[in-house]
Coordinates of C-alpha atoms in Angstrom, one line a residue:
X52 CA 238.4 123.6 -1.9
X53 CA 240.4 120.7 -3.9
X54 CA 243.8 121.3 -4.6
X55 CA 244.1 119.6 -8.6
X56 CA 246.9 119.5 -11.0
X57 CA 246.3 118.2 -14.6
X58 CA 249.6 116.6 -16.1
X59 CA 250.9 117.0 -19.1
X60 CA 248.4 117.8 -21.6
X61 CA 248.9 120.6 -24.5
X62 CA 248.3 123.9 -22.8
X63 CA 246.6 126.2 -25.0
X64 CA 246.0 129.8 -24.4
X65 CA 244.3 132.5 -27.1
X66 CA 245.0 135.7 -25.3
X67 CA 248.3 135.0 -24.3
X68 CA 249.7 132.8 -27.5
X69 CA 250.8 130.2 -24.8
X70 CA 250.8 127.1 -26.6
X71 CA 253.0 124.4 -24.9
X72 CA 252.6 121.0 -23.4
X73 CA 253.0 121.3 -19.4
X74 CA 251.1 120.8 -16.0
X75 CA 248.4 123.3 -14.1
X76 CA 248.1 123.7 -10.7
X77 CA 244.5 124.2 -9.4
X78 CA 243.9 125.9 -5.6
X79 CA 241.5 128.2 -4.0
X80 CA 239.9 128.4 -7.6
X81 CA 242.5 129.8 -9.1
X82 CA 245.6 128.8 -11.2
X83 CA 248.4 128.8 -9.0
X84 CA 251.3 127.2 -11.3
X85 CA 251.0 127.4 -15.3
X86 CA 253.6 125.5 -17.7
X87 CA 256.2 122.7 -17.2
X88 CA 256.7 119.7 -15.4
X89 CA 255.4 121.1 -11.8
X90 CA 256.9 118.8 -8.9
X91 CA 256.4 121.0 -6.0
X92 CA 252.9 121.2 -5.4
X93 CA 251.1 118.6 -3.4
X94 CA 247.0 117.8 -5.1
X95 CA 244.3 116.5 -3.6
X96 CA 243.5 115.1 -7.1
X97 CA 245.2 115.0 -10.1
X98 CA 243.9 114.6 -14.1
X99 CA 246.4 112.9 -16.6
X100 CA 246.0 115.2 -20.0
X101 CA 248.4 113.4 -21.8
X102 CA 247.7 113.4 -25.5
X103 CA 244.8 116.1 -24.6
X104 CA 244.2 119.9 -24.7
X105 CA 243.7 121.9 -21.8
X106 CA 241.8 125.5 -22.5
X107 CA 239.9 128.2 -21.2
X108 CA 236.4 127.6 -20.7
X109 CA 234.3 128.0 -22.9
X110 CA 232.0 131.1 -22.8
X111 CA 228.3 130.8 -24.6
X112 CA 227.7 134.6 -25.2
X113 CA 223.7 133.6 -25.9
X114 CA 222.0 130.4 -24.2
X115 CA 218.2 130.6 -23.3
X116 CA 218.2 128.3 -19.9
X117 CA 214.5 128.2 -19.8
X118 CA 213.8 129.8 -16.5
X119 CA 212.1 131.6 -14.7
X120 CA 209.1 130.8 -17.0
X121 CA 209.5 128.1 -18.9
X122 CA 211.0 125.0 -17.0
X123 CA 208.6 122.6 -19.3
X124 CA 211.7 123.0 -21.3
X125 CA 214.8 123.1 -19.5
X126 CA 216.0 124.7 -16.3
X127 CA 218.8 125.8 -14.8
X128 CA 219.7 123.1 -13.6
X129 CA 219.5 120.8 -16.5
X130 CA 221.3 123.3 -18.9
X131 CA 224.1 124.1 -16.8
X132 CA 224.9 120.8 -16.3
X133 CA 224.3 119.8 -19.8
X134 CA 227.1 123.2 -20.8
X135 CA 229.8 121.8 -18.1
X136 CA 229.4 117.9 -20.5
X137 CA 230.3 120.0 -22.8
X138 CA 233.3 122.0 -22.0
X139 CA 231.4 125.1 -21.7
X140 CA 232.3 126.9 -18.1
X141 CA 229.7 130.4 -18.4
X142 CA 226.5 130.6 -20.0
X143 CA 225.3 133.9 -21.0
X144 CA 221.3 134.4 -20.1
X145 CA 219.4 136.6 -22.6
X146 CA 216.5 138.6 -20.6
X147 CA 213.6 137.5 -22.3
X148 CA 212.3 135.0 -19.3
X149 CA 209.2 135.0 -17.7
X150 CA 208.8 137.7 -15.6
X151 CA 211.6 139.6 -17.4
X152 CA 215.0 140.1 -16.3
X153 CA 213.9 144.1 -16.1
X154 CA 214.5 144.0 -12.0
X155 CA 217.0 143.1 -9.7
X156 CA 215.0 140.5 -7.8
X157 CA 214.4 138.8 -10.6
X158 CA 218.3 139.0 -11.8
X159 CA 218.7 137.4 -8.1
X160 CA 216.5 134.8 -8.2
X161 CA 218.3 133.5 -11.6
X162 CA 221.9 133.8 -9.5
X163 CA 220.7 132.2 -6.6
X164 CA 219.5 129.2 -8.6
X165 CA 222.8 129.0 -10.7
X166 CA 224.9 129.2 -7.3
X167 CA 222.5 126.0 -6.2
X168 CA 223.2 124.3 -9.1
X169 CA 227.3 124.6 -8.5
X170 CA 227.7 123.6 -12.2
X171 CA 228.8 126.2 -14.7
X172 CA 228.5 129.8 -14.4
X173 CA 225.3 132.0 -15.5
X174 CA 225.8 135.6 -16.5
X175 CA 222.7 137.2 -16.4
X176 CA 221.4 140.3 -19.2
X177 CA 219.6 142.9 -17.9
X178 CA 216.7 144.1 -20.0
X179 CA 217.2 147.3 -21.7
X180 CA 213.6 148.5 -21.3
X181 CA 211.6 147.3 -18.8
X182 CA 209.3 144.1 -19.9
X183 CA 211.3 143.9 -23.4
X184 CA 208.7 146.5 -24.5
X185 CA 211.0 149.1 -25.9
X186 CA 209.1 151.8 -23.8
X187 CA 210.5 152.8 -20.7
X188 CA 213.9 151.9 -19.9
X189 CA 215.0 149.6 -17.5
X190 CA 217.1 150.1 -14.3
X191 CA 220.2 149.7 -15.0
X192 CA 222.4 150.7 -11.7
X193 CA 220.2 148.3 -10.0
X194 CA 220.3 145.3 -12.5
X195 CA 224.3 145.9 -12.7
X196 CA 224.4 145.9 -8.9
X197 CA 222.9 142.5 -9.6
X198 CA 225.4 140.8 -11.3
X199 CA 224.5 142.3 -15.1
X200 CA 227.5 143.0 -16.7
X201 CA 225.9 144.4 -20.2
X202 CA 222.0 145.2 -21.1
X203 CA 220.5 143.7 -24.3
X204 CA 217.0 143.6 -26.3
X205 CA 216.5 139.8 -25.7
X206 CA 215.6 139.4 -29.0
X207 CA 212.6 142.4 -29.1
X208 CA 214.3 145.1 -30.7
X209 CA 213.1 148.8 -29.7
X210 CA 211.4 150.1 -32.4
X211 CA 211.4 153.7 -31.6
X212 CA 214.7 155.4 -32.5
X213 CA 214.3 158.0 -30.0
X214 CA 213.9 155.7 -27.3
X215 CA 217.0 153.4 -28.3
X216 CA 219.0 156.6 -28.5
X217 CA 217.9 157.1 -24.8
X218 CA 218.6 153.7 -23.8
X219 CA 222.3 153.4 -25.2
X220 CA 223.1 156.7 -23.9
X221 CA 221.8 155.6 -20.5
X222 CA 224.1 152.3 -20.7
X223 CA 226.7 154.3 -21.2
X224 CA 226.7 156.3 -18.3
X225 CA 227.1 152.9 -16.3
X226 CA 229.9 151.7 -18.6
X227 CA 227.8 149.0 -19.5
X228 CA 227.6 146.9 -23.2
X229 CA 224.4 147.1 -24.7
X230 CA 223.5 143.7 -26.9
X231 CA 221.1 143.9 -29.9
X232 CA 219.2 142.2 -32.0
X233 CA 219.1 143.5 -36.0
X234 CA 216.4 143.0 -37.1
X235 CA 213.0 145.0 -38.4
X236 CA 210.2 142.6 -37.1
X237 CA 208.1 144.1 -39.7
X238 CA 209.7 142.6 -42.3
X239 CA 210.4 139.3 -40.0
X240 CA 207.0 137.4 -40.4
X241 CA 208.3 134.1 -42.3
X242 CA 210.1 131.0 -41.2
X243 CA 212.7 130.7 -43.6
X244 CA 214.9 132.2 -45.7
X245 CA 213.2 134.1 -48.5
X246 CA 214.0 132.4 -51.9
X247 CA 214.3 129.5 -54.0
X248 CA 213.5 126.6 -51.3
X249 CA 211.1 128.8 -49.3
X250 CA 209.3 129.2 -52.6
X251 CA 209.9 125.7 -53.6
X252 CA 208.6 124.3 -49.7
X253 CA 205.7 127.2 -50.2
X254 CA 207.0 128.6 -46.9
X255 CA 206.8 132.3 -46.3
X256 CA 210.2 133.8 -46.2
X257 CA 212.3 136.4 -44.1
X258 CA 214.3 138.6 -46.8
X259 CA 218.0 139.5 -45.6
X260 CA 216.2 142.8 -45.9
X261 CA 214.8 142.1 -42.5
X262 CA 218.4 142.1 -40.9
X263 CA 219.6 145.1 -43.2
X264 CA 216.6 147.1 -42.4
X265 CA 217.3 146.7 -39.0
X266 CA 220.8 146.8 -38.5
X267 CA 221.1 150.1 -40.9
X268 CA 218.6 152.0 -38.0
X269 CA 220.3 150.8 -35.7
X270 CA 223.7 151.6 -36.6
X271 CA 222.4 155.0 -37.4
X272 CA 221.4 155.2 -33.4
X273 CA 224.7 154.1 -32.1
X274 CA 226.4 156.1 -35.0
X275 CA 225.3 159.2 -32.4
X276 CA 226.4 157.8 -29.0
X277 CA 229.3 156.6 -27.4
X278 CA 227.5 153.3 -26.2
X279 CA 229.3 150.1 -26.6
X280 CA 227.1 148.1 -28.9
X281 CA 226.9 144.2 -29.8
X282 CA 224.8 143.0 -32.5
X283 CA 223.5 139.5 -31.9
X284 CA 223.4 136.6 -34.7
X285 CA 224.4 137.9 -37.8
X286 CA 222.7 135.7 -40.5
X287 CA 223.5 137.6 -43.9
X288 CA 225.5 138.7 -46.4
X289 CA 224.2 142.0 -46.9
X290 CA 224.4 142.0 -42.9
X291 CA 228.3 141.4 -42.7
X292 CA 228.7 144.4 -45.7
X293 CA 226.7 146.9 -43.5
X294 CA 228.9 146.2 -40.4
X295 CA 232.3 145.7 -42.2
X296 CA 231.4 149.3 -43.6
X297 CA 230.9 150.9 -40.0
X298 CA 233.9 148.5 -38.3
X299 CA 236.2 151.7 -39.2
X300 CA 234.5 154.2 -38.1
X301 CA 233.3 153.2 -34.8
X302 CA 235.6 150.6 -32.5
X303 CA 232.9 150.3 -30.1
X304 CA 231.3 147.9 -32.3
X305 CA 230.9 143.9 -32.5
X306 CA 229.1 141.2 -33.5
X307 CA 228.2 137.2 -33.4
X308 CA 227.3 134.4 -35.2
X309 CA 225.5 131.5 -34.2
X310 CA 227.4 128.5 -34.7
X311 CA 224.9 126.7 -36.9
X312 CA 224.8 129.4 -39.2
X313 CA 228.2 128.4 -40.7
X314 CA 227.1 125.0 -40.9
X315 CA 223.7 124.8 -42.4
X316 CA 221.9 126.5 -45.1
X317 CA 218.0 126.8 -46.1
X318 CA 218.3 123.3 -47.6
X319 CA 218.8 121.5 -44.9
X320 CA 215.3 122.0 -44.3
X321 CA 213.5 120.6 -47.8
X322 CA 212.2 117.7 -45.5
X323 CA 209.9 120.3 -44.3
X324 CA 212.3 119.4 -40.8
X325 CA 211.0 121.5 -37.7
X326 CA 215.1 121.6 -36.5
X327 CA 215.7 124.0 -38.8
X328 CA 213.0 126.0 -38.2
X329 CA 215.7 128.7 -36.6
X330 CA 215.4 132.4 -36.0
X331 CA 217.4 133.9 -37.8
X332 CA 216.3 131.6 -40.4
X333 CA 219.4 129.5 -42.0
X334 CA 219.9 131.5 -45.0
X335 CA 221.2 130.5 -48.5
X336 CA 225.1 129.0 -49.4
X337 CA 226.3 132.5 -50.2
X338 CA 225.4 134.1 -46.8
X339 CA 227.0 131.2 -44.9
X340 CA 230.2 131.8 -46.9
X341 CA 229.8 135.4 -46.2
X342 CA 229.8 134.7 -42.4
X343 CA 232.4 132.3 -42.6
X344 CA 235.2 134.8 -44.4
X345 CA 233.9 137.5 -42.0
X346 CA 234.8 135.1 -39.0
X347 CA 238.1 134.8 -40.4
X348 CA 238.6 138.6 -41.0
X349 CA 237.3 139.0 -37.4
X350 CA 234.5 141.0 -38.4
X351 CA 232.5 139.1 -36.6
X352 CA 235.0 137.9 -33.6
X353 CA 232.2 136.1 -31.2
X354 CA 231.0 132.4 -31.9
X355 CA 227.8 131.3 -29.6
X356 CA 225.6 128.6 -30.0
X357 CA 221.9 130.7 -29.3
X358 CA 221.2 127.8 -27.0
X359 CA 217.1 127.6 -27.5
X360 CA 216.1 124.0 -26.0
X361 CA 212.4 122.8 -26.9
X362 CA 210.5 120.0 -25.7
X363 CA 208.7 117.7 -28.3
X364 CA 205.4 119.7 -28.6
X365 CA 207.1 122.7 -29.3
X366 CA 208.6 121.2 -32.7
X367 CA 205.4 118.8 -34.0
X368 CA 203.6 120.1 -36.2
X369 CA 203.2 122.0 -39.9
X370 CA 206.8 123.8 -40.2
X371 CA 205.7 127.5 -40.0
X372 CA 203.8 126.9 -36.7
X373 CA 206.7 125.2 -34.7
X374 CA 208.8 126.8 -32.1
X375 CA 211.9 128.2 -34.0
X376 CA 215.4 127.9 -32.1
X377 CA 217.8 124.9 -31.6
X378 CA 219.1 123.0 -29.0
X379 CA 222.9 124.0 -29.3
X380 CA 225.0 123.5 -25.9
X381 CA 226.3 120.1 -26.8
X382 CA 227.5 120.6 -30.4
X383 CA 229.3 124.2 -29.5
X384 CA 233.0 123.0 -29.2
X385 CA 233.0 120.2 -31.5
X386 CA 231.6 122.6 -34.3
X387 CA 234.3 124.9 -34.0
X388 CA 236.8 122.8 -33.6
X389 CA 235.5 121.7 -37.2
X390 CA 236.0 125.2 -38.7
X391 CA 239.5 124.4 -37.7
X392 CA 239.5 121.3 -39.6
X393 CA 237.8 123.2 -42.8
X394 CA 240.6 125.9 -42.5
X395 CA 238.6 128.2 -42.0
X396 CA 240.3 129.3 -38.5
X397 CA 243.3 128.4 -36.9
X398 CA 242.9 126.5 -33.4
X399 CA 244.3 129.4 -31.3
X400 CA 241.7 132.3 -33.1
X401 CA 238.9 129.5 -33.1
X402 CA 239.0 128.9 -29.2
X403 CA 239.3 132.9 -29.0
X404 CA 235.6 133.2 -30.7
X405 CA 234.2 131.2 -27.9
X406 CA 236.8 132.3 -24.9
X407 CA 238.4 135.4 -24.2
X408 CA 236.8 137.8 -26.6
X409 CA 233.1 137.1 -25.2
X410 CA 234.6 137.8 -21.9
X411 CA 236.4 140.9 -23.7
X412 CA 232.6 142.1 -24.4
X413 CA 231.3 141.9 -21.2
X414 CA 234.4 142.7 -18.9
X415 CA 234.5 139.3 -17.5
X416 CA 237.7 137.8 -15.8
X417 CA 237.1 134.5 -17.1
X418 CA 238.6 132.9 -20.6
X419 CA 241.9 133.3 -20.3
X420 CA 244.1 130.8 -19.2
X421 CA 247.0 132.9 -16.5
X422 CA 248.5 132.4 -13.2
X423 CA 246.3 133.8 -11.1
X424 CA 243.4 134.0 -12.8
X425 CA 240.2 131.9 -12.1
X426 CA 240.4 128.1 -12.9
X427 CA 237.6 127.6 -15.5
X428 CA 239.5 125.1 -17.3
X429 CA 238.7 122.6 -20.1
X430 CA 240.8 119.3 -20.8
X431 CA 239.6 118.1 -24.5
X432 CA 240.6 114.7 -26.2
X433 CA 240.6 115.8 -29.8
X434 CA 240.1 112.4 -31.4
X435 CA 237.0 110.9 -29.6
X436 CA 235.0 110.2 -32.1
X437 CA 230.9 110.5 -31.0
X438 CA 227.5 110.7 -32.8
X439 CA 224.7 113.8 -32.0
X440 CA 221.7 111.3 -30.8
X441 CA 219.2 112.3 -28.4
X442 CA 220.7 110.1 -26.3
X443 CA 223.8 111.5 -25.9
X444 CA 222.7 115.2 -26.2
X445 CA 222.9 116.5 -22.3
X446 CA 220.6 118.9 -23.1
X447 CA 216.9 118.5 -22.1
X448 CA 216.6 119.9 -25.5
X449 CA 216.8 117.3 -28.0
X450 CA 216.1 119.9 -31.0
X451 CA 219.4 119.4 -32.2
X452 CA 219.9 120.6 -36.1
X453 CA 222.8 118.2 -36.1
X454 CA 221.3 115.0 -34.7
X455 CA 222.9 111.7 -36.3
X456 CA 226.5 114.1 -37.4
X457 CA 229.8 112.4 -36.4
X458 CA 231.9 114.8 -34.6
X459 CA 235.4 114.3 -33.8
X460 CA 236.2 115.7 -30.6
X461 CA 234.6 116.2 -26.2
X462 CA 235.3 117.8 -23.2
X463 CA 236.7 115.0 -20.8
X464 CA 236.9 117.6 -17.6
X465 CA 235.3 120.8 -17.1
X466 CA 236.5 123.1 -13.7
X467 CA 234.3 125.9 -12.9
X468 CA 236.3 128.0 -10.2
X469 CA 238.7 125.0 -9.6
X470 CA 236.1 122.8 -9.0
X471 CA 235.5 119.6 -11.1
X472 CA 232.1 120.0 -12.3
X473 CA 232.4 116.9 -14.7
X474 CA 234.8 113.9 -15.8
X475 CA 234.2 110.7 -18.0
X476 CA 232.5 108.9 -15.0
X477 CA 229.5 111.4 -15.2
X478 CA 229.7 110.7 -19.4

């Protein structure tokens, strides 16, 4: 394995409040010197940083990689080579694929592939019930002997109380997180947000009802266990109230916010645009103001980019029958880096939304930046200016929300377990 020392760039560490400008020494996969000129260690390659950042790597706590079931789209491959473009060094794998992540041999098959590609890491989620049918529940010794570090819904909430109870209980015995998804699918039938421009664009809408409804129940549930429960993609108001209210009673609870939700509102879609055709739907200004101050109040203290890559087919077409779900690897770190920019988070707490407090949730050893501890690094030049085109989206997804948006900063080098898994020749 290549021994690799990146000079001199600004070394910037969440967890620890290390924030200096100094070298890293890279061996065996793991950081062996952190901080300060470093003259006694011999590389096999080294990476000038100068006038750059060097960071954890990122960690996408919700990327749909399109296989087993749906390589049309994307596959493992293409998206975890597409994630290390982009600074992004472990991609979290809801369960929903096809077969289901309900089984250890299918967990395996998903690890095996992600090994092959050598490119950045996939954390598989075990399905909490098996076949996402919120019936029986799943195994979940077996899919944690797997290499599961937390269950989850993948987006197909159980609708039976009784059963969740069951389920979060049985998580628990395992010590394992359990990720959900609030919302009440009886109430979730439109496309977009209910109100004004749904009624304007004579769309049917999804009330923030549909989240509240949801979440409430669901809190409820966990209210009565000791489980360790995450709710996924947080798209409302009335959403961030509920959990803000329960935050003090019960520690054991978190949430996260898909990037584009503090970007773009209902709006954005008047063009009748199949982009931002998203689930959650893109709400109204309010809500994204709501999720942006809870951000910063770390009420919500996880940033991902629900990675959903479609091809063409799946977005042509009368806006209510299209796919919903955006392509989102590519425009992850650049987007909050720009929450930075809008002061609405400082550069060491924005970097913590997408590093160490995903790995936090799950247990994982990665996003942190420590002697010792594995090299998933990031080197980022914070003023190379680019444009979001399909052309230089990495992504076989080119459903992009943000296609034709300047953004102001890339990755240059990613390391995955002190390997260089890319740099600007691969660009």
């Amino acid at each position: 394995m290549s021994r690799i020392l990146i000079r001199n760039g600004r070394l910037i560490d969440p967890e620890s409040g290390l924030d200096e400008v100094g070298d890293v020494a890279v061996a065996d996969g793991r950081i062996v010197q952190l901080g300060g000129p470093i003259d006694d260690f011999t590389p096999d390659e080294s990476v000038d940083a100068t006038d750059r950042w060097v960071i954890p790597g990122l960690i996408d706590l919700s990327a749909r990689l399109r296989e087993p079931g749906g390589t049309r789209k994307a596959d493992i491959v293409s998206e975890t080579r597409a994630a290390a473009a982009a600074g992004i060094t472990t991609l979290v794998m809801p369960p929903d694929t096809h077969p289901v992540m309900d089984s250890p041999s299918v967990v395996e098959q998903v690890v095996r592939r992600a090994d092959h590609a050598a490119s950045a890491r996939v954390v598989p989620l075990g399905a909490l019930t098996l076949g996402l049918a919120g019936e029986q529940l799943s195994g979940m010794a077996g899919l944690a002997a797997a290499g599961c570090p937390a269950v989850a819904d993948g987006g197909h909430p159980i609708r039976d109380s009784l059963v969740l109870q069951r389920a979060l209980d049985y998580a628990c015995t395992f010590a394992l997180p359990v990720l959900l998804t609030p919302v009440d699918t009886d109430l979730a039938t439109g496309c977009l947000n209910e109100g004004p421009t749904a009624t304007r664009l004579g769309l049917p809408g999804v009330p923030a009802a549909a989240e509240t409804a949801g979440l409430g129940r669901q809190l409820a549930v966990a209210g009565g266990t000791r489980a360790r429960v995450h709710f996924g993609r947080l798209s409302s108001a009335e959403g961030v109230r509920l959990l803000t209210g329960e935050l003090g009673e019960n520690r054991h609870l978190t949430a996260d916010v898909a990037i584009h939700q503090l970007f773009l509102t209902d709006q954005d879609a008047m063009e009748y645009d199949a982009r931002f055709h998203l689930d959650p739907p893109l709400r109204d200004i309010v809500d994204r103001q709501a999720l942006r101050q809870a951000v910063a109040d770390r009420v919500i203290r996880i940033i991902c980019s629900d990675h959903q890559p479609h091809d063409q087919d799946a977005k042509d077409g009368p806006f209510a029958s299209t796919a919903p779900g955006a392509s989102g690897l590519d425009t992850l770190l650049p987007l909050v880096l720009r929450l930075v920019e809008d002061g609405i988070l400082t550069l060491p707490r924005a970097l913590a939304t997408v590093t160490v407090e995903p790995a936090r949730l799950l247990g994982l050893e990665v996003g942190r930046m420590a002697v010792g501890g594995a090299a998933d690094l990031t080197v980022v030049d914070p003023v190379a200016p680019w444009f979001c085109t399909r052309e230089t989206l990495r992504s076989r997804g080119h459903n992009s929300p943000f296609l034709g948006w300047e953004f102001s900063a890339r990755a240059t080098h990613t390391l995955v377990a002190g390997r260089l898994v890319h740099r600007p020749d691969e660009a």
